[in-house]
XYZ file of C-alpha atoms in Angstrom:
232
model
C -10.796 12.032 0.489
C -7.507 12.010 -1.422
C -4.500 10.579 0.441
C -2.192 13.007 -1.387
C -0.664 16.027 0.327
C 0.633 19.065 -1.579
C 4.257 20.053 -0.948
C 7.105 21.813 -2.695
C 9.535 19.325 -4.202
C 12.138 20.275 -1.607
C 9.653 19.794 1.245
C 8.471 16.488 -0.211
C 11.987 15.081 -0.375
C 12.534 16.190 3.220
C 9.224 14.653 4.318
C 10.390 11.303 2.951
C 13.647 11.523 4.903
C 11.748 12.536 8.049
C 9.437 9.549 7.652
C 12.417 7.224 7.255
C 14.031 8.690 10.390
C 10.771 8.270 12.301
C 10.444 4.574 11.462
C 14.151 4.048 12.209
C 13.533 5.597 15.647
C 10.707 3.134 16.288
C 7.906 5.721 16.292
C 5.731 3.427 14.121
C 5.844 0.046 12.402
C 5.602 1.540 8.916
C 5.066 4.780 7.053
C 3.136 5.564 3.871
C 3.283 8.987 2.225
C 1.646 10.234 -0.974
C 2.744 13.728 -1.997
C 2.280 15.900 -5.066
C 4.554 18.838 -5.907
C 3.037 22.320 -5.984
C 6.127 23.613 -7.786
C 8.601 21.889 -10.090
C 12.211 20.820 -10.114
C 14.669 18.498 -11.785
C 15.747 16.048 -9.077
C 18.931 14.044 -9.392
C 21.424 12.003 -7.379
C 24.163 13.810 -5.515
C 26.870 12.061 -7.560
C 26.031 14.218 -10.619
C 27.174 17.325 -8.738
C 30.747 16.102 -9.258
C 30.526 16.452 -13.050
C 32.479 19.409 -14.496
C 29.433 20.756 -16.352
C 27.044 20.456 -13.417
C 26.923 24.113 -12.302
C 26.481 25.346 -15.877
C 23.711 22.803 -16.464
C 21.965 23.911 -13.259
C 21.980 27.524 -14.451
C 20.549 26.558 -17.845
C 17.857 24.411 -16.220
C 16.860 27.085 -13.702
C 16.606 29.667 -16.499
C 13.926 27.425 -18.050
C 12.053 27.180 -14.705
C 13.365 23.729 -13.815
C 15.613 24.350 -10.785
C 17.853 21.438 -9.806
C 17.565 19.615 -6.466
C 19.685 16.732 -5.189
C 18.307 13.530 -3.655
C 19.782 10.762 -1.530
C 18.798 7.850 -3.791
C 20.603 6.925 -7.009
C 19.510 6.967 -10.630
C 19.384 9.819 -13.122
C 17.636 13.217 -13.471
C 13.873 13.024 -12.845
C 11.440 15.892 -13.463
C 8.986 16.545 -10.624
C 5.898 18.727 -11.025
C 2.189 18.833 -10.241
C 1.811 16.134 -12.924
C 3.614 13.705 -10.584
C 2.461 11.874 -7.471
C 5.177 10.466 -5.238
C 4.685 7.343 -3.141
C 7.017 6.658 -0.216
C 6.747 3.270 1.465
C 8.835 2.915 4.644
C 9.050 -0.308 6.635
C 11.298 -2.755 8.466
C 10.984 -6.246 6.972
C 10.045 -9.086 9.308
C 13.166 -10.596 10.876
C 12.200 -13.964 9.431
C 12.948 -12.691 5.910
C 16.649 -12.114 6.509
C 18.696 -9.941 4.145
C 18.645 -12.145 1.056
C 16.675 -10.521 -1.765
C 15.753 -7.505 0.370
C 16.175 -4.979 -2.471
C 14.119 -6.912 -5.017
C 11.446 -7.665 -2.413
C 11.247 -3.952 -1.588
C 10.625 -3.095 -5.215
C 7.986 -5.812 -5.489
C 6.144 -4.427 -2.477
C 6.085 -0.991 -4.067
C 5.228 -2.149 -7.582
C 2.706 -4.945 -7.015
C -0.135 -2.698 -5.743
C 0.360 -0.345 -8.706
C 0.244 -3.289 -11.113
C -2.911 -4.562 -9.375
C -4.515 -1.130 -9.763
C -3.679 -1.055 -13.479
C -5.057 -4.569 -13.914
C -8.295 -3.522 -12.182
C -8.588 -0.530 -14.514
C -8.112 -2.767 -17.567
C -4.567 -1.786 -18.504
C -1.606 -4.002 -19.279
C 0.888 -3.623 -16.419
C 4.510 -4.751 -16.603
C 7.868 -4.195 -14.951
C 11.081 -3.460 -16.825
C 13.219 -1.046 -18.771
C 11.770 1.118 -21.549
C 14.099 2.476 -24.195
C 14.119 6.287 -24.172
C 12.688 6.666 -20.648
C 14.264 9.032 -18.139
C 15.776 7.369 -15.056
C 15.123 4.008 -16.665
C 15.286 0.886 -14.542
C 14.428 -2.773 -14.156
C 11.597 -1.908 -11.787
C 9.812 0.731 -13.819
C 6.065 0.157 -13.660
C 4.864 0.331 -17.239
C 1.385 0.786 -18.660
C 0.877 -0.727 -22.111
C 4.661 -0.918 -22.548
C 5.355 2.737 -21.676
C 6.893 3.957 -18.423
C 4.420 5.324 -15.893
C 6.295 4.970 -12.560
C 9.988 5.270 -11.755
C 11.300 3.616 -8.608
C 14.231 3.891 -6.188
C 15.051 2.873 -2.636
C 17.351 3.561 0.290
C 18.052 1.534 3.424
C 19.225 2.520 6.903
C 19.679 0.749 10.197
C 17.086 1.317 12.887
C 18.018 2.985 16.163
C 20.526 0.733 17.898
C 21.257 -1.083 14.656
C 18.667 -3.755 15.389
C 17.174 -4.088 11.909
C 17.202 -2.517 8.437
C 14.538 0.022 7.470
C 13.791 0.752 3.821
C 12.439 3.803 2.032
C 11.050 2.565 -1.275
C 9.940 5.382 -3.552
C 7.831 5.630 -6.678
C 7.261 8.688 -8.884
C 3.975 8.161 -10.738
C 3.142 10.262 -13.784
C -0.500 11.195 -13.208
C -1.043 13.894 -15.859
C 0.488 14.351 -19.294
C 3.404 16.738 -19.017
C 5.684 14.421 -20.955
C 6.941 16.890 -23.575
C 8.163 19.567 -21.172
C 9.570 16.965 -18.762
C 11.588 15.270 -21.480
C 12.797 18.652 -22.751
C 13.993 19.520 -19.213
C 15.950 16.261 -18.865
C 17.519 16.495 -22.318
C 18.428 20.161 -21.810
C 20.202 19.387 -18.545
C 21.973 16.316 -19.909
C 23.257 18.204 -22.936
C 24.507 21.138 -20.829
C 26.157 18.765 -18.347
C 27.857 16.697 -21.060
C 25.808 13.555 -20.356
C 25.145 11.275 -23.320
C 21.627 10.134 -22.458
C 18.641 11.528 -24.391
C 15.052 10.620 -23.590
C 11.773 10.592 -25.536
C 8.254 11.688 -24.629
C 6.655 8.687 -26.332
C 8.485 6.300 -23.985
C 6.261 7.541 -21.110
C 2.567 7.597 -20.349
C 0.485 9.299 -17.658
C -2.238 7.382 -15.825
C -4.911 9.943 -16.701
C -4.003 9.773 -20.392
C -5.325 6.221 -20.393
C -7.816 6.159 -17.511
C -9.698 9.074 -15.876
C -9.790 6.932 -12.683
C -10.792 9.687 -10.201
C -10.428 7.328 -7.223
C -7.223 5.589 -8.327
C -5.030 7.038 -5.580
C -7.512 6.189 -2.824
C -7.596 2.619 -4.136
C -3.815 2.509 -4.295
C -3.514 3.709 -0.709
C -5.911 0.974 0.411
C -3.859 -1.673 -1.426
C -0.651 -0.525 0.298
C -2.286 -0.536 3.717
C -3.595 -4.061 3.117
C -0.102 -5.171 2.114
C 1.550 -3.571 5.134
C -1.041 -4.931 7.543
C -0.461 -8.476 6.228
C 3.310 -8.033 6.269
C 3.562 -6.727 9.798
C 0.746 -8.734 11.398
């Protein structure tokens, strides 16, 4: 049975925040959520709403069936559609780890199971920036040198301020919708007066390379193994 639930983009973003709040409140030791949009949107950090061309760019984007939604994490515009599967990993690190390297460790915990999955499938997995990728970053997960997963994270204090709790997020491109996604990002950026332009060939979808019908079930199992070891 697939671990993925179907949600609107708006509902999926809210579900991630609800999961973070739940772990902060002490309702569980960790949270793991896989969700796939049943609509589409161009999701971007709140800071972009301060740009003079933002409202105009939103109108242009919506007219092309890519409505704009704002998220709490940083980065740049990211297209979300049924071609995407989102992974939200929420946990409080063991107290023994301290705060040093918390951000990098969070990314590693999100990325390592994906890299292991790609290795098992026979792909070449790597982490790092890819020229021409949307929302490019040092902790992209790349398949054969092309971006497959974008990552971000946000941290809060648990109830009573006892310990930090992280929401580490990955947006995995499962199906090939690269051309229309790139067009949506470039259209918004141009209308908003942003310099960045992105390219379809800088990305790759998992199912372009591997049919892998059970990939997400395997990935869920890898995350649960990691979390069980971490919080044992």
